[in-house]
mmCIF file of C-alpha atoms in Angstrom:
data_model
loop_
_atom_site.group_PDB
_atom_site.id
_atom_site.type_symbol
_atom_site.label_atom_id
_atom_site.label_comp_id
_atom_site.label_asym_id
_atom_site.label_seq_id
_atom_site.Cartn_x
_atom_site.Cartn_y
_atom_site.Cartn_z
ATOM 1 C CA UNK A 775 -15.605 2.562 9.730
ATOM 2 C CA UNK A 776 -17.898 3.853 6.960
ATOM 3 C CA UNK A 777 -14.849 5.461 5.324
ATOM 4 C CA UNK A 778 -13.127 2.092 5.327
ATOM 5 C CA UNK A 779 -16.124 0.442 3.672
ATOM 6 C CA UNK A 780 -16.347 3.195 1.043
ATOM 7 C CA UNK A 781 -12.633 2.859 0.301
ATOM 8 C CA UNK A 782 -12.892 -0.943 0.172
ATOM 9 C CA UNK A 783 -15.581 -0.581 -2.485
ATOM 10 C CA UNK A 784 -13.308 1.746 -4.456
ATOM 11 C CA UNK A 785 -10.433 -0.745 -4.221
ATOM 12 C CA UNK A 786 -12.702 -3.561 -5.406
ATOM 13 C CA UNK A 787 -13.842 -1.476 -8.380
ATOM 14 C CA UNK A 788 -10.236 -0.629 -9.242
ATOM 15 C CA UNK A 789 -9.210 -4.284 -8.970
ATOM 16 C CA UNK A 790 -11.984 -5.379 -11.333
ATOM 17 C CA UNK A 791 -11.209 -2.609 -13.820
ATOM 18 C CA UNK A 792 -7.492 -3.476 -13.841
ATOM 19 C CA UNK A 793 -8.092 -7.202 -14.323
ATOM 20 C CA UNK A 794 -7.976 -6.897 -18.123
ATOM 21 C CA UNK A 795 -4.787 -4.858 -17.880
ATOM 22 C CA UNK A 796 -3.223 -7.410 -15.530
ATOM 23 C CA UNK A 797 -4.268 -10.514 -17.458
ATOM 24 C CA UNK A 798 -1.284 -10.401 -19.803
ATOM 25 C CA UNK A 799 1.266 -9.315 -17.188
ATOM 26 C CA UNK A 800 3.018 -11.102 -14.358
ATOM 27 C CA UNK A 801 1.322 -10.901 -10.978
ATOM 28 C CA UNK A 802 2.051 -12.055 -7.445
ATOM 29 C CA UNK A 803 0.979 -11.723 -3.817
ATOM 30 C CA UNK A 804 2.620 -10.147 -0.823
ATOM 31 C CA UNK A 805 1.896 -10.184 2.906
ATOM 32 C CA UNK A 806 3.158 -7.257 4.890
ATOM 33 C CA UNK A 807 2.986 -4.375 7.319
ATOM 34 C CA UNK A 808 2.748 -0.670 6.508
ATOM 35 C CA UNK A 809 0.552 1.832 4.730
ATOM 36 C CA UNK A 810 1.039 0.164 1.335
ATOM 37 C CA UNK A 811 -0.211 -3.137 2.801
ATOM 38 C CA UNK A 812 -3.349 -1.633 4.341
ATOM 39 C CA UNK A 813 -1.997 -0.979 7.828
ATOM 40 C CA UNK A 814 -0.961 -3.267 10.664
ATOM 41 C CA UNK A 815 -0.915 -6.379 8.467
ATOM 42 C CA UNK A 816 -2.427 -7.001 5.076
ATOM 43 C CA UNK A 817 -2.413 -8.864 1.808
ATOM 44 C CA UNK A 818 -1.267 -7.071 -1.326
ATOM 45 C CA UNK A 819 -1.942 -8.158 -4.915
ATOM 46 C CA UNK A 820 0.717 -6.947 -7.351
ATOM 47 C CA UNK A 821 0.601 -6.540 -11.150
ATOM 48 C CA UNK A 822 4.012 -6.209 -12.771
ATOM 49 C CA UNK A 823 4.609 -4.619 -16.143
ATOM 50 C CA UNK A 824 8.310 -4.245 -16.931
ATOM 51 C CA UNK A 825 9.705 -1.865 -14.278
ATOM 52 C CA UNK A 826 6.268 -0.848 -12.907
ATOM 53 C CA UNK A 827 4.371 -2.617 -10.122
ATOM 54 C CA UNK A 828 0.706 -1.710 -9.442
ATOM 55 C CA UNK A 829 -0.651 -2.782 -6.045
ATOM 56 C CA UNK A 830 -4.014 -3.216 -4.330
ATOM 57 C CA UNK A 831 -4.026 -4.159 -0.635
ATOM 58 C CA UNK A 832 -6.577 -5.209 1.939
ATOM 59 C CA UNK A 833 -5.418 -5.058 5.544
ATOM 60 C CA UNK A 834 -6.924 -5.799 8.925
ATOM 61 C CA UNK A 835 -7.611 -2.092 9.475
ATOM 62 C CA UNK A 836 -7.334 -0.511 6.029
ATOM 63 C CA UNK A 837 -7.080 -0.613 2.267
ATOM 64 C CA UNK A 838 -4.527 0.849 -0.133
ATOM 65 C CA UNK A 839 -3.555 1.151 -3.779
ATOM 66 C CA UNK A 840 -0.135 2.071 -5.062
ATOM 67 C CA UNK A 841 2.463 2.055 -7.785
ATOM 68 C CA UNK A 842 6.204 1.306 -7.635
ATOM 69 C CA UNK A 843 8.934 1.903 -10.222
ATOM 70 C CA UNK A 844 12.107 -0.187 -9.992
ATOM 71 C CA UNK A 845 15.451 1.582 -10.142
ATOM 72 C CA UNK A 846 18.760 0.483 -11.565
ATOM 73 C CA UNK A 847 19.903 -2.559 -13.448
ATOM 74 C CA UNK A 848 19.775 -4.857 -10.421
ATOM 75 C CA UNK A 849 16.065 -3.999 -9.829
ATOM 76 C CA UNK A 850 16.486 -4.208 -6.039
ATOM 77 C CA UNK A 851 15.242 -0.687 -5.257
ATOM 78 C CA UNK A 852 11.992 1.098 -6.092
ATOM 79 C CA UNK A 853 10.202 4.368 -5.465
ATOM 80 C CA UNK A 854 6.497 5.000 -5.693
ATOM 81 C CA UNK A 855 3.237 6.304 -4.238
ATOM 82 C CA UNK A 856 0.485 4.746 -2.127
ATOM 83 C CA UNK A 857 -2.918 6.018 -1.012
ATOM 84 C CA UNK A 858 -5.773 4.615 1.014
ATOM 85 C CA UNK A 859 -7.231 4.578 4.527
ATOM 86 C CA UNK A 860 -6.092 2.978 7.771
ATOM 87 C CA UNK A 861 -8.424 3.126 10.789
ATOM 88 C CA UNK A 862 -5.779 3.550 13.525
ATOM 89 C CA UNK A 863 -3.923 6.609 12.203
ATOM 90 C CA UNK A 864 -5.495 7.703 8.895
ATOM 91 C CA UNK A 865 -9.272 7.262 9.077
ATOM 92 C CA UNK A 866 -9.786 9.905 6.404
ATOM 93 C CA UNK A 867 -6.938 8.782 4.171
ATOM 94 C CA UNK A 868 -3.229 8.972 3.506
ATOM 95 C CA UNK A 869 -0.917 9.738 0.600
ATOM 96 C CA UNK A 870 2.701 8.626 0.922
ATOM 97 C CA UNK A 871 5.811 8.440 -1.216
ATOM 98 C CA UNK A 872 7.496 5.067 -0.805
ATOM 99 C CA UNK A 873 10.954 3.559 -1.069
ATOM 100 C CA UNK A 874 11.286 -0.246 -1.124
ATOM 101 C CA UNK A 875 14.359 -2.487 -1.052
ATOM 102 C CA UNK A 876 14.014 -6.041 -2.432
ATOM 103 C CA UNK A 877 17.092 -8.157 -1.496
ATOM 104 C CA UNK A 878 16.035 -10.904 -3.963
ATOM 105 C CA UNK A 879 14.835 -8.521 -6.668
ATOM 106 C CA UNK A 880 11.814 -6.387 -7.577
ATOM 107 C CA UNK A 881 9.829 -9.196 -9.232
ATOM 108 C CA UNK A 882 11.201 -12.225 -7.348
ATOM 109 C CA UNK A 883 9.953 -14.023 -4.239
ATOM 110 C CA UNK A 884 11.505 -12.682 -1.059
ATOM 111 C CA UNK A 885 11.485 -9.951 1.538
ATOM 112 C CA UNK A 886 10.723 -6.305 0.895
ATOM 113 C CA UNK A 887 11.776 -3.535 3.293
ATOM 114 C CA UNK A 888 11.001 0.127 2.997
ATOM 115 C CA UNK A 889 9.940 3.516 4.225
ATOM 116 C CA UNK A 890 6.961 5.696 3.448
ATOM 117 C CA UNK A 891 6.640 9.436 4.051
ATOM 118 C CA UNK A 892 3.762 11.769 3.373
ATOM 119 C CA UNK A 893 0.528 12.995 4.922
ATOM 120 C CA UNK A 894 -2.376 11.375 6.732
ATOM 121 C CA UNK A 895 -5.769 12.682 7.765
ATOM 122 C CA UNK A 896 -7.405 11.532 10.955
ATOM 123 C CA UNK A 897 -10.189 12.248 13.395
ATOM 124 C CA UNK A 898 -8.800 13.131 16.829
ATOM 125 C CA UNK A 899 -11.100 10.659 18.602
ATOM 126 C CA UNK A 900 -10.485 7.193 19.935
ATOM 127 C CA UNK A 901 -10.188 4.304 17.470
ATOM 128 C CA UNK A 902 -13.187 3.818 15.167
ATOM 129 C CA UNK A 903 -14.969 6.924 16.538
ATOM 130 C CA UNK A 904 -15.822 10.082 14.602
ATOM 131 C CA UNK A 905 -15.966 13.413 16.435
ATOM 132 C CA UNK A 906 -15.625 15.544 13.308
ATOM 133 C CA UNK A 907 -12.289 17.034 14.445
ATOM 134 C CA UNK A 908 -10.106 16.322 11.412
ATOM 135 C CA UNK A 909 -6.363 16.979 11.393
ATOM 136 C CA UNK A 910 -3.767 16.564 8.680
ATOM 137 C CA UNK A 911 -0.383 15.350 9.931
ATOM 138 C CA UNK A 912 2.908 14.268 8.455
ATOM 139 C CA UNK A 913 3.904 10.620 8.615
ATOM 140 C CA UNK A 914 7.081 8.570 8.280
ATOM 141 C CA UNK A 915 6.624 4.809 8.580
ATOM 142 C CA UNK A 916 8.599 1.578 8.230
ATOM 143 C CA UNK A 917 7.239 -1.102 5.872
ATOM 144 C CA UNK A 918 8.075 -4.769 5.706
ATOM 145 C CA UNK A 919 6.655 -7.705 3.795
ATOM 146 C CA UNK A 920 7.261 -10.923 1.933
ATOM 147 C CA UNK A 921 6.236 -11.387 -1.698
ATOM 148 C CA UNK A 922 5.499 -14.794 -3.196
#
């Protein structure tokens, strides 16, 4: 849990430092599931600048930051990266490459569906415990959300 609190502080600092950057750009909110949303379910704040979307998420069991780059003229697909912590499967952090599909468009209200693949680091104990037995494992995960 202390890792989660340390990461939450880092996310808060990043959010404050990016506020000047985001002030002149479009921004929106998203609710979703997956590593990029902070785990099981979370809220994601998004700053859009042309074809780039910066994200900061706070979930029930984790926090995450990320970046997405839209692809193609239709702007319905994106690739990116996300990092953070998630207490169920990545207590010591994760780093994933992401693919997202936006049926309504990258910057428009609607559903977002995607996949993430990368690595996660966890303690091999029960949830919220720390035995000091760290392992790095690969991860492939489904992501889903709705952006407003």
